[in-house]
C-alpha angles and dihedrals in degrees: 000000000000115000118261119257114249091237093048116058089182093062129231121343117276111276094034100068096117097029118121092213109039102110099097096048126091101188132056125256112273110254090235089058096052099078092041091050094046118090101162095111089060104034098041088093085071091060097105091046092047090053093046090052091048092051089054091045092053088054092048092051090052092049088051091052093244092115128033118243089249093052092048092048091050091051093047092050091050092046092050089053089051090049090056089050090053090053091050092047095241096119093053090058093050091046089060091052098060115058090188090075100092096181143000092270094058091044093053093046093049092048091046090052089055090053103042105016129224094348086076087074089067095060095081093056110134092359132104130199084241096067090030096060092041088056094045092049093050092047089052091045094055092052092044092052090051090053094047091046091052091051091046091052088056091052092051089047089055091053092049090051090051088050092053091052095047104047091117097043113104117197137163117280111218136218118176084002088290123119107263116163136343117267136175119259086236090057091054092049091048091048086065094040096058095060089051090051087054088051089055088053090050094050090050089054091049090051090054088049091052094047095082116111118232095176111116093039094101119200095322112314104056133254120309092208125077097253116166104238092182089058089049090049093054093042093054097038100248123147099222143351128253112262097210124045095205093052092042096064095045102037112114096154092118090054091052089048090052094050089046091050089048092048093050091045087052089054091052091050089047091058091048090048091049091054091048091052093049097041093049094050120108091245092059104023090181096134142019125214118215120262089249090064099040132073137198136232124264089220109024110058095194095060124115106185124196092222094153091061093042093051091048089050090049094055092063092083096059092048091054089044092055091055091050091048093052094045089050091048095057096038110115098002113150120236120288128029119327126186090237084082089073083082095057098089106060094063093048094043091050093049091054093042091050093049092047088051095048105037098065088053091051090050092049096042097051094036090057098037120111131198117231104222098185093053091044092053091052090057099047107118114215086225086078086077096056093098089050090056089052089050090053090056091047089054087056091056101266112140110248095240089055093044090050089054092047094051090046087058090049091053091047091051090051092050091052090052093044092235136112111268089238088068099052113129124251096253093054092048096049091048090057094047133348093229093058120096143146088261091059092049093046089055091064118096141158093246092046090051096054092041092052090067100073099147115113109282093026133118102257113117093247091050094047092045089051093052091045089054091046092049091050091052091049090050092049088054089059092048095072111114115259118259109281121237115248 
């Protein structure tokens, strides 16, 4: 309950009882304004972070001589009790009961007042909800990024495990969804792992961007008391402090970066999911998803649907939408804090929630997937070896542009005869180019094709094993535990 004004023995106007700002108003808040003004249902998930920040702030005020050691200790004890209530879920229930609590900050302050009495009114000294919510949001963001990164590491690990199991599988590599050249199954799996490793890099950069402490910036102009912001930074586990109080309370760049990283990660997962859908179809039959990540049809008993991949693919839209929503929110805002920023959290929360829902499914689906070598072999088009034939001619001294033209003529002749180019007779081959023969064609093979590409990043076993080892080392680098708070 907010303290009564000296000139009003009846206390604040009705509708502003729990407000942290009601002293200069005579009338109550219009009922239509109450639900628009209230954000508690969204920002309550910041409760633990709000309390952590308040515990640190109480300590900073004591160190600055604003609070006595006894007052600070009383506040900290009350806040720690509230933190335990948050962990048990009790505070969430009480927050739903009182519509006067417009946000998590007013709820925590009212509950703290009930626990420790009037000294609770001293906690907000030198602090604004502007720097308070910015701090809470960043604390939550750092933990959320750690959780998403851990789930993403598991997904990459699943792809690396699939790569290890599929080193000897040779399947068509596609461009324009047309068979292009042979590749190893491991190469395909790693082609999806590397973008996710880049996403881990990106999330690490966003975490560093989030780890800047706004607390101590006040509403816009800074704190008038000699609080030690470096001490606060170390106490709360931030890397640095904001250099400008006005920027500190309005900066949501890290939140935009997080929704961008989530949107781009969603796009990478979408491409993986699309391949899984196509490869597991009857027409391709390259790969089988585990029973735990497939569903059936309520009508057609023979169906085996890749719902896990389709649902992952379907989540991409909301991740992109969250980025658009946040960019639109901050577009055109004037300097300093603006209440529009109350709407910043839902998009970010949803991005994190969506990724934490999807990534364990990705990890399980790819970790349990299996290539089907027999079916793959039956679908390998001999045309996949056309580039290898051109390379053979190049090795004999034929300029590549000429060899490309020659092999194009070979493929055209085969199409006219309705036969694979590898089965063209000797006379047709020699007529197209004197270096062509049945012996040359018989020397072409799937294994020879992938092994010919030994350069780093290629499909030869040594090259794929090297990139698999490199990817595993990169992943291990991301597996180190995050820096612990003091």
